CSV table of C-alpha atoms in Angstrom, one decimal:
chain,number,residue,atom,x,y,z
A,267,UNK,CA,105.9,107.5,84.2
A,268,UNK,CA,107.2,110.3,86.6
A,269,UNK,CA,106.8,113.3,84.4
A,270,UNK,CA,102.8,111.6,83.5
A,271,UNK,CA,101.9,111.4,87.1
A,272,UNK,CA,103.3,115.2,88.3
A,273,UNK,CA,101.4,116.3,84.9
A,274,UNK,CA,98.6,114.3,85.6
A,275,UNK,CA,98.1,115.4,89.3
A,276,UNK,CA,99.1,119.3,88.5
A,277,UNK,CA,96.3,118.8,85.5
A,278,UNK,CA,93.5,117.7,88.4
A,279,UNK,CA,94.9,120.6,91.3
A,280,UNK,CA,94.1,123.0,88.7
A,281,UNK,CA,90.9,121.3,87.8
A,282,UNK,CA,90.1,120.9,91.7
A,283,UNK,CA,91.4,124.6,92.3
A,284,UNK,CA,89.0,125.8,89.3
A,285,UNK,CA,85.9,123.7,90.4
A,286,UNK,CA,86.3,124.9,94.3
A,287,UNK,CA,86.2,128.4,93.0
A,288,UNK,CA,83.4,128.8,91.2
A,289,UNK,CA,81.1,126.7,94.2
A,290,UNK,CA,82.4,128.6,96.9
A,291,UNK,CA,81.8,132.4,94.9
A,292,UNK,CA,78.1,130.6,94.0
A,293,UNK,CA,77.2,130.1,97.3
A,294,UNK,CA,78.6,133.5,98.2
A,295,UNK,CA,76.0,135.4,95.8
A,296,UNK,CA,73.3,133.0,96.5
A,297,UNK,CA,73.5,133.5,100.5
A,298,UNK,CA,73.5,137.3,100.1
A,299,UNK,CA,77.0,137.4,101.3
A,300,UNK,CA,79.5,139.0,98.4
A,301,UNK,CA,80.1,141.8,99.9
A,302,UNK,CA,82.5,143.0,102.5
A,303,UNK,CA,81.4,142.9,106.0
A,304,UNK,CA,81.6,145.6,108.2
A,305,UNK,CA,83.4,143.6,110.6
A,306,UNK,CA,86.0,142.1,108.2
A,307,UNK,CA,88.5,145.1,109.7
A,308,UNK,CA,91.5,143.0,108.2
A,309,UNK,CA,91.7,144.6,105.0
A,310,UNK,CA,91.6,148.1,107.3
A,311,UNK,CA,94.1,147.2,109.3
A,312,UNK,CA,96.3,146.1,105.7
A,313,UNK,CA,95.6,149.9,104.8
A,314,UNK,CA,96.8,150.8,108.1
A,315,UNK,CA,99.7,149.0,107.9
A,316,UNK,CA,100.5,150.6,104.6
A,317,UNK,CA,100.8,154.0,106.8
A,318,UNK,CA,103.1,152.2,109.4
A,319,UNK,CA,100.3,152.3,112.1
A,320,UNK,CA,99.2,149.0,113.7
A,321,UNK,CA,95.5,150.8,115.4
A,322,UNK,CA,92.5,151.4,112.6
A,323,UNK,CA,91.6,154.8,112.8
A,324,UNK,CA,87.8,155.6,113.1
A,325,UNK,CA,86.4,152.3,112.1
A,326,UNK,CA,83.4,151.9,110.6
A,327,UNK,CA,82.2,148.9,113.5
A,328,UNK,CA,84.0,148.9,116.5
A,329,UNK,CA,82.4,145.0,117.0
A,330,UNK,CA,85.5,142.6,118.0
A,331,UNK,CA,88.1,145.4,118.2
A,332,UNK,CA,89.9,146.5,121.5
A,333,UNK,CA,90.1,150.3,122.2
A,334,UNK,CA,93.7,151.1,124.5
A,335,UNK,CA,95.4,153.7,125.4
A,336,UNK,CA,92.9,156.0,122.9
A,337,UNK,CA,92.6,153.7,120.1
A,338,UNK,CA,91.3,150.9,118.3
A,339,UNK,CA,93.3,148.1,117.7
A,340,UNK,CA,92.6,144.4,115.9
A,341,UNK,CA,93.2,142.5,118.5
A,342,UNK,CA,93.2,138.7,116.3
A,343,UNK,CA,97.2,138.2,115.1
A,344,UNK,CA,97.5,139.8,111.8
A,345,UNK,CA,98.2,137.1,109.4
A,346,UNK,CA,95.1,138.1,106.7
A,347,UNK,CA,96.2,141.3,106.6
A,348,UNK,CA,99.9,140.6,105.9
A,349,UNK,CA,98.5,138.5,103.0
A,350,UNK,CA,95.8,141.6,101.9
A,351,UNK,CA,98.5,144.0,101.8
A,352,UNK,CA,100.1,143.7,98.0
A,353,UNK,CA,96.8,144.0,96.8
A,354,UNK,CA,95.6,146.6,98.5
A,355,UNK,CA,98.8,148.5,97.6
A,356,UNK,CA,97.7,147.8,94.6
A,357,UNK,CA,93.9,148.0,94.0
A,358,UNK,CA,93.6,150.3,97.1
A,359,UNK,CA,91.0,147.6,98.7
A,360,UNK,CA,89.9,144.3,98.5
A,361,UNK,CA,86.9,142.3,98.5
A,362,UNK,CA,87.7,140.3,101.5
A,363,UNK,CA,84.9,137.9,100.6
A,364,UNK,CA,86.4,137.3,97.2
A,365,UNK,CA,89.8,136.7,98.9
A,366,UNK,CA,88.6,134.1,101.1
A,367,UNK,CA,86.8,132.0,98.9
A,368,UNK,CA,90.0,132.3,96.7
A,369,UNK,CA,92.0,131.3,99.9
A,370,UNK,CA,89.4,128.4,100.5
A,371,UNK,CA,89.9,127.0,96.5
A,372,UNK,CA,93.8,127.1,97.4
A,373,UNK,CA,93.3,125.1,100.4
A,374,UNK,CA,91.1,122.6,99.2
A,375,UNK,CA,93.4,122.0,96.4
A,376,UNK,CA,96.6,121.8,98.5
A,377,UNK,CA,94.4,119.0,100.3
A,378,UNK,CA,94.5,117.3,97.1
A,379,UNK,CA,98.3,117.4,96.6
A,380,UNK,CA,99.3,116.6,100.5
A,381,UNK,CA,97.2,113.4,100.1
A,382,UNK,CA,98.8,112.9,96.7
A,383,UNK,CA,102.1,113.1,98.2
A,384,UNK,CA,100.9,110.5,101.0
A,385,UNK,CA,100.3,108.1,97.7
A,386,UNK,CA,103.3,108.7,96.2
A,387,UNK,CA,105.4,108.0,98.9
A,388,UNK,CA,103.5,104.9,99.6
A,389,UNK,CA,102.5,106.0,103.0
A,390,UNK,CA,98.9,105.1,101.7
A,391,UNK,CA,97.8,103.0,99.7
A,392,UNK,CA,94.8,104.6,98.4
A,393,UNK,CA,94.6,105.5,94.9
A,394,UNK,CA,93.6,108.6,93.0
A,395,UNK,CA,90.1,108.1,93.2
A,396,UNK,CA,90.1,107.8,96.5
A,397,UNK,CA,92.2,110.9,97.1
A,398,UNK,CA,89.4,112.9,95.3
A,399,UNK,CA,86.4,111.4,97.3
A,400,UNK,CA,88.9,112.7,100.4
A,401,UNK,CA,89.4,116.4,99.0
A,402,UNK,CA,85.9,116.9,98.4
A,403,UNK,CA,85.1,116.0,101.9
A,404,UNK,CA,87.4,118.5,102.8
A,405,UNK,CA,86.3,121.3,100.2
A,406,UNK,CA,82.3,120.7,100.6
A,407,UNK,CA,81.5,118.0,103.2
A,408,UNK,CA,82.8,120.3,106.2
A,409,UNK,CA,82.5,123.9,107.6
A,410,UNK,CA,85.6,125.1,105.4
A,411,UNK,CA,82.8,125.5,102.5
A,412,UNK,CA,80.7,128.3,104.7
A,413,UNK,CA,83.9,129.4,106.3
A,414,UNK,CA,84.9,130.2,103.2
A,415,UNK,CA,82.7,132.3,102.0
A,416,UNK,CA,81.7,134.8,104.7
A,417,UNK,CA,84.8,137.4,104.3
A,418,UNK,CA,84.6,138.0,108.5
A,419,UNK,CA,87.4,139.1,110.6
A,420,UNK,CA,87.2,135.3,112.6
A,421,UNK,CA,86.3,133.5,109.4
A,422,UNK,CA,89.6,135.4,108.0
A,423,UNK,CA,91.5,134.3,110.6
A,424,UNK,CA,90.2,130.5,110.5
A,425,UNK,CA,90.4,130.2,106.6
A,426,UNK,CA,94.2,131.5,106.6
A,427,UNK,CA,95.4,129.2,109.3
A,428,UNK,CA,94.3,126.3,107.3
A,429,UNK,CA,96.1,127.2,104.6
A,430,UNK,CA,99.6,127.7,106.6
A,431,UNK,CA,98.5,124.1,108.8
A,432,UNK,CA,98.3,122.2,105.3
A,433,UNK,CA,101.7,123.7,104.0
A,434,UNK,CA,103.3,123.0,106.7
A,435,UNK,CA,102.5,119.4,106.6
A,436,UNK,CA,102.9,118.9,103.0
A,437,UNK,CA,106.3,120.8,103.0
A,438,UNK,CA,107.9,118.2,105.7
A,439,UNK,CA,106.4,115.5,103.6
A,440,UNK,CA,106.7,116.2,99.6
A,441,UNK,CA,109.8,118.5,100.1
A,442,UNK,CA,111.0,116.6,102.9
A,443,UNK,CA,112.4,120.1,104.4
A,444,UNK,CA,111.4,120.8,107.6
A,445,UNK,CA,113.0,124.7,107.3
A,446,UNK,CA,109.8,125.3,105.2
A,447,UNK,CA,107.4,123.0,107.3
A,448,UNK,CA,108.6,125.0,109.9
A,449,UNK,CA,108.0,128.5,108.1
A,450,UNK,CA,104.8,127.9,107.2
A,451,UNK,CA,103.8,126.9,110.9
A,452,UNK,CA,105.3,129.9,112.2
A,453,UNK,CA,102.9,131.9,109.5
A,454,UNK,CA,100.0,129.9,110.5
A,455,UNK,CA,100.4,130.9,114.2
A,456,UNK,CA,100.2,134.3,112.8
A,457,UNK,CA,96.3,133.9,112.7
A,458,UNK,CA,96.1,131.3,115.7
A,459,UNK,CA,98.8,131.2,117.9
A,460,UNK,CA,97.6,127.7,119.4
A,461,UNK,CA,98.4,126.2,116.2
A,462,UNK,CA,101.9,125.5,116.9
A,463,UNK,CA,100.5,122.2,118.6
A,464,UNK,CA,100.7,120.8,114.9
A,465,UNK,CA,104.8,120.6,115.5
A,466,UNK,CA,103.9,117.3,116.8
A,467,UNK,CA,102.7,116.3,113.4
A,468,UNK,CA,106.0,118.0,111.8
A,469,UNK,CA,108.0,115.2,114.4
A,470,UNK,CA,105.8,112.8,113.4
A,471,UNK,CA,106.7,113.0,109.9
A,472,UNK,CA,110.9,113.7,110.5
A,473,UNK,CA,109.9,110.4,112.7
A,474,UNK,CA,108.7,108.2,109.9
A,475,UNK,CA,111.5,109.5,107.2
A,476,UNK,CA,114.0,108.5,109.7
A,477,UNK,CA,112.8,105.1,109.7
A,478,UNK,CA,113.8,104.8,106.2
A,479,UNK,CA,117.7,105.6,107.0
A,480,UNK,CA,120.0,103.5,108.6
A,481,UNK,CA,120.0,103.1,112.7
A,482,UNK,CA,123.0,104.9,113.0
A,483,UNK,CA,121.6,108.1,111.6
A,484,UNK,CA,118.1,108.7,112.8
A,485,UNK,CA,119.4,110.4,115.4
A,486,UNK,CA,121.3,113.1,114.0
A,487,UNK,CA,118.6,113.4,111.2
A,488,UNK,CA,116.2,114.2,113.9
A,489,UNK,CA,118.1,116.3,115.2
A,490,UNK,CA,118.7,118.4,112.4
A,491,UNK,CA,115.2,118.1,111.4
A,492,UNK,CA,113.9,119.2,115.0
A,493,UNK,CA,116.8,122.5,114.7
A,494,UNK,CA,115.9,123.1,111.5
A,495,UNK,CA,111.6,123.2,111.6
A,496,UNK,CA,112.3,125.0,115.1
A,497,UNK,CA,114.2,127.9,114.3
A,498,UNK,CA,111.7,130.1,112.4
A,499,UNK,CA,108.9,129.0,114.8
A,500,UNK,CA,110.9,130.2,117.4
A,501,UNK,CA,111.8,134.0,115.8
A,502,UNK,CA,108.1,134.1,114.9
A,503,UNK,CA,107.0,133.7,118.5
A,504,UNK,CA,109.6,136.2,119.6
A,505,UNK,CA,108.7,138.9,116.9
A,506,UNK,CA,104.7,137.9,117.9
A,507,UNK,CA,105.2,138.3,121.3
A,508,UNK,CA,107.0,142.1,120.3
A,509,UNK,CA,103.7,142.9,118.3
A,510,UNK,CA,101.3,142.8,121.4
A,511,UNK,CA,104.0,144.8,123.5
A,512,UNK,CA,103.8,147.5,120.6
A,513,UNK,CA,99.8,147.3,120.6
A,514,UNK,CA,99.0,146.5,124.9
A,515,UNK,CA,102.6,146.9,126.5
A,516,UNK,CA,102.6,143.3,127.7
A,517,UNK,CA,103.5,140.3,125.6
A,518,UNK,CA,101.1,138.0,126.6
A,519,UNK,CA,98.4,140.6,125.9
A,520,UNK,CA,96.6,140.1,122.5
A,521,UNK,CA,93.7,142.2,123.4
A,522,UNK,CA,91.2,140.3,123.9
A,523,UNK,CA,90.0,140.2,127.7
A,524,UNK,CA,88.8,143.9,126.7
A,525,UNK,CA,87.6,143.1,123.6
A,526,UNK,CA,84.3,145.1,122.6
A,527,UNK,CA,82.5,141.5,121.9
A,528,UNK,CA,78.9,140.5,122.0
A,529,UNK,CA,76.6,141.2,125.4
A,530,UNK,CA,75.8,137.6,125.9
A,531,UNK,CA,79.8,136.6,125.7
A,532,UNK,CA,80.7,139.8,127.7
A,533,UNK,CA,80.6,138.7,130.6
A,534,UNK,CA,81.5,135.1,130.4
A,535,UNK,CA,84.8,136.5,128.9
A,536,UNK,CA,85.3,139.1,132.0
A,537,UNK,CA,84.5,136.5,135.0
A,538,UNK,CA,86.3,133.7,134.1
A,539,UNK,CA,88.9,134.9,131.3
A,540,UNK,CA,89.7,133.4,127.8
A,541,UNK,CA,90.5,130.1,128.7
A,542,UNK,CA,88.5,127.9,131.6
A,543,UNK,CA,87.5,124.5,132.2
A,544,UNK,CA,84.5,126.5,132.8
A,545,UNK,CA,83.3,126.3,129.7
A,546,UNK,CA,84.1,123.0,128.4
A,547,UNK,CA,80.3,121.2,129.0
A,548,UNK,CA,79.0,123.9,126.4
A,549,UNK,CA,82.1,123.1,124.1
A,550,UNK,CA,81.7,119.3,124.8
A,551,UNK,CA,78.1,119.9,123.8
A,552,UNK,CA,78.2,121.8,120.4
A,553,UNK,CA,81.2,120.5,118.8
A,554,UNK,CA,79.6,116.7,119.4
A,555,UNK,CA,75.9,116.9,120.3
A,556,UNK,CA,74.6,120.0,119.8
A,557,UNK,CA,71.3,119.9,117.2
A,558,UNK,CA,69.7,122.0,115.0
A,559,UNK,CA,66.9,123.8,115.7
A,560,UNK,CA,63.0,124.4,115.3
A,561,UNK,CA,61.4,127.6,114.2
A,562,UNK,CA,57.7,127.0,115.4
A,563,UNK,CA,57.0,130.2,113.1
A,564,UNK,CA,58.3,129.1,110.2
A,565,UNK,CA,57.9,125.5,110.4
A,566,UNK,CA,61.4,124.6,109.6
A,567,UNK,CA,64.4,123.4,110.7
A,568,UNK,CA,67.2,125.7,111.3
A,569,UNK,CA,70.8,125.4,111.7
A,570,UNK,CA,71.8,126.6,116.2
A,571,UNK,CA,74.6,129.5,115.3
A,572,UNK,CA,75.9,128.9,118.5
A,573,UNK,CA,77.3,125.9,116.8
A,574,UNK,CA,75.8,121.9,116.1
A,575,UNK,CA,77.9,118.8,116.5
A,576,UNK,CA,80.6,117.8,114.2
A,577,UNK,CA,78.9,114.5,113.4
A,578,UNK,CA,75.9,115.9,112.4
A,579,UNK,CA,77.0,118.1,110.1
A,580,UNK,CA,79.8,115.9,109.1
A,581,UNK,CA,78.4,112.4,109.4
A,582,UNK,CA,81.8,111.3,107.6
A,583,UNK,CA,84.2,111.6,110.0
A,584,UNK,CA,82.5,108.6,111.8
A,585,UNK,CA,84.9,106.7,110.1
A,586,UNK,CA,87.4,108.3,112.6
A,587,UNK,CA,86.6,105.6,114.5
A,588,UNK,CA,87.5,102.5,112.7
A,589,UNK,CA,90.8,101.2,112.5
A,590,UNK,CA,94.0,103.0,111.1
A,591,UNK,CA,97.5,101.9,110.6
A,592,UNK,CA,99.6,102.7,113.7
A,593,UNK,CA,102.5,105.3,111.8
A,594,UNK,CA,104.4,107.8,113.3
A,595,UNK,CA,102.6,110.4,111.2
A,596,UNK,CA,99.3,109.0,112.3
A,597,UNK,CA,100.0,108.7,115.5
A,598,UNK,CA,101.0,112.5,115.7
A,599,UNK,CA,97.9,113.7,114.6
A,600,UNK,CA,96.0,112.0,117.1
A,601,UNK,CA,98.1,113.5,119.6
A,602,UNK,CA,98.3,116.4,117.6
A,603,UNK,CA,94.0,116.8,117.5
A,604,UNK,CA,94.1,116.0,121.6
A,605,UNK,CA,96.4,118.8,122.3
A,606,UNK,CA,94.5,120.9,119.8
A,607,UNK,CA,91.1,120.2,121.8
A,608,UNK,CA,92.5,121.8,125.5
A,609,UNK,CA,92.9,125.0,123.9
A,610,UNK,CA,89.5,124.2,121.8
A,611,UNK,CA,87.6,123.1,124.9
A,612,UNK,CA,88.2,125.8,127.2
A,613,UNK,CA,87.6,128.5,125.0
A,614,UNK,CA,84.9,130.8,126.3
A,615,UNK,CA,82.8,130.6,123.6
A,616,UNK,CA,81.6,128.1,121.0
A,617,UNK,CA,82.6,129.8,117.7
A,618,UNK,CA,79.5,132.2,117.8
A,619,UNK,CA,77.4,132.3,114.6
A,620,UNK,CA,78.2,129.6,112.5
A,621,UNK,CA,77.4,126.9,110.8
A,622,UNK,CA,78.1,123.7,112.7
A,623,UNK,CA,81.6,124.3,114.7
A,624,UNK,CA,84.0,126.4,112.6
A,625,UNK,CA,86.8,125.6,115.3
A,626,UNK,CA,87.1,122.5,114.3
A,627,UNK,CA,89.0,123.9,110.7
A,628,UNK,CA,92.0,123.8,113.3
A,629,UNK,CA,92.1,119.7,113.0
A,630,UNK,CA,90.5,118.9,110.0
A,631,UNK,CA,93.6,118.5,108.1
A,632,UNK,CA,94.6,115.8,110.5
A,633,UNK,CA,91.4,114.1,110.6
A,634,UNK,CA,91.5,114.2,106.7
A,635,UNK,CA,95.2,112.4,106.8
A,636,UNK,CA,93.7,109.9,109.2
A,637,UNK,CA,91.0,109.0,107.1
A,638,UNK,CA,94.0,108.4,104.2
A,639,UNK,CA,95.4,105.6,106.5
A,640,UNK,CA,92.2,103.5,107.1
A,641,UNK,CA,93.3,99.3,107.0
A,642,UNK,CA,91.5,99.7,103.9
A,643,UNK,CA,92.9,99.4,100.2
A,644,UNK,CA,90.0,102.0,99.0
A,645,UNK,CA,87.7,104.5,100.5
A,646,UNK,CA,85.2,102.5,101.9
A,647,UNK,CA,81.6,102.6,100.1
A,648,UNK,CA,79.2,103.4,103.2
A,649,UNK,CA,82.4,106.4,103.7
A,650,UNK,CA,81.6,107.1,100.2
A,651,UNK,CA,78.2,108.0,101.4
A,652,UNK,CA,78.6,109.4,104.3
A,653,UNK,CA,80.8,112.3,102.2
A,654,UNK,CA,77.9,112.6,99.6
A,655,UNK,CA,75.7,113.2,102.9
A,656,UNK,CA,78.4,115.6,104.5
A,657,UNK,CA,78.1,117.3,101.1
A,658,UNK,CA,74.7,117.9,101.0
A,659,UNK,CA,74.4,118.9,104.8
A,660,UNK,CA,77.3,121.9,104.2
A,661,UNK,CA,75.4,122.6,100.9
A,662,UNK,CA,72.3,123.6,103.1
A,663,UNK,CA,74.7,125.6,105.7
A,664,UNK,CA,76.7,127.3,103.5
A,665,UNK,CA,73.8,128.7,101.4
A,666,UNK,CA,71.4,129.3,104.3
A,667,UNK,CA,73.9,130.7,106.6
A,668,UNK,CA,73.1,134.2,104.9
A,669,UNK,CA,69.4,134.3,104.5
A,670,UNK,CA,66.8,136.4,106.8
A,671,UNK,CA,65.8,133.6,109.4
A,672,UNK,CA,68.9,132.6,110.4
């Protein structure tokens, strides 16, 4: 029965991994966007790398780069180019679209076997349908589809965190080893250092193993898991925090208060900094409210790059609102997503050409496992068709996304 259900789920990952694929490179070549953009810069900064230098030498676009001390530097944490680098050694370049919408299959079908691992532990008690309907939510009923197949240097960054969020989840749950959980996080902050909020969903899940031991030792366990997940987040930060002193001679200096970015976030970003309460209306605004738009030329209705509300575009997660079973692990990634939002929230700007809000790929693995613990036996139906309308909305994003008007 065992050896049936790993072979039956490892059957359906491939399946899901194979399916995700060919969508996402679809959509690619029918929004016009299969080749690599000019901004992408992480797959020059890989060939840099390959050198032993850590500045890009006369880039083609200096757009979202930051120039010190007589260079050009990529001033987003490296992570995509670490993972470009064996192939380029190898092909000499890469098709950074064709490696995202790769990435984005792999993540959509490690969605698949962390919600698997939720059933088979019994922490759920949805079945496998019901795991599907959840995984292609997450593969084609939010932003992660048009994320996915863009190949930019902040759609790089957003595509590889999730992958390092959702193994570092599924590692402290299905391999119960929090030294890998742990790993992977420290990775994942790599691409967007805030991410480390998810070690609250890491001690939620050491929190709800423990449980299942005797009173006398939870709290060693959680010790041990808390050392143990801790460590390699902890050299990571320290070797990260080295990286910008090599790059801006401070280690809290990424780059990008002088970042060469768009005019109309210029000088936002130079008044009041990165990060202010500022700007949280506006964020309040688009990830929420925000709608689309009407072109009076054209007739039609557009999607608002600056960003449109997560319920719009995503009329599923509604059902974040009904009633959930009170676990450790669920209750982590609520605190998780709330700790997730300050950083979110204060950021001074929205995400900035998009479809929908793209920053919200930082918590949609939690809001997916949420959704896995509804008081409910099965997915319910109106969910069910509040996915197929998630679907269809992302369908129209991530194909339009690339076309003249927009």
């Amino acid at each position: 029965m065992n050896n049936n259900y790993h072979r039956q789920t490892i059957t359906i990952a491939f399946a899901i991994f194979i399916a995700t694929l060919f969508i996402y490179l679809f959509s690619a070549l029918a929004s016009g966007q299969s080749y690599t953009p000019i901004d992408a810069h992480f797959n020059t900064l890989a060939k840099a790398l390959l050198h032993g230098h850590i500045a890009i030498e006369n880039p083609i676009s200096t757009h979202d780069l930051t120039f010190y001390n007589g260079r050009w530097y990529v001033p987003f944490p490296p992570l995509p180019a670490l993972l470009m680098l064996p192939f380029i050694a190898v092909l000499g370049d890469i098709n950074t679209v064709l490696f995202s919408v790769v990435v984005g299959a792999i993540n959509t079908t490690c969605v698949f076997l962390l919600i698997q691992s939720l059933i088979h532990k019994g922490w759920t008690q949805i079945q496998l349908i019901d795991s599907l309907w959840l995984t292609a939510l997450f593969g084609f009923g939010t932003v992660h589809w048009q994320v996915a197949t863009v190949g930019s240097v902040w759609f790089l960054s957003q595509i590889c965190t999730v992958t390092f969020s959702i193994l570092c989840i599924w590692a402290a749950l299905a391999q119960r080893s929090p030294v890998l959980s742990g790993s992977a996080l420290a990775l994942a902050l790599w691409a967007r250092p805030h991410i480390i909020l998810l070690a609250v969903v890491i001690l939620g899940i050491g929190l709800q193993i423990a449980q299942e031991k005797e009173q006398k030792q939870r709290t060693r366990f959680l010790f041990q898991w808390v050392l143990h997940a801790g460590i390699p987040i902890v050299v990571s930060i320290l070797l990260f925090l080295t990286y910008n002193y090599i790059r801006f001679e401070h280690i809290f200096d990424i780059g990008y208060q002088s970042q060469s970015v768009a005019a109309p976030l210029k000088e936002d970003l130079q008044r009041y900094g990165q990060f202010n309460i500022h700007f949280t209306p506006k964020n309040v605004w688009v990830m929420l409210f925000a709608p689309p738009i009407w072109n009076s030329e054209s007739h039609i209705l557009l999607p608002d790059p600056v960003g449109m509300s997560l319920f719009l575009t995503s009329p599923a997660l509604i059902y974040l609102f009904f009633p959930q079973k009170r676990t450790p692990l669920v209750i982590a990634s609520w605190i998780s997503l709330g700790l997730l939002l300050i950083p979110l929230l204060t950021y001074y700007n929205t995400g900035w050409y998009q479809f929908g809000y793209r920053f919200s790929l930082d918590f949609t693995i939690l809001v997916i496992i949420m959704l896995a613990h509804l008081k409910s036996e099965n997915i319910p139906i109106f969910l069910r068709i509040g996915i197929l309308l998630s679907i269809s909305i992302n369908a129209w994003g991530a194909i339009f996304i690339g076309q003249p008007q927009f």
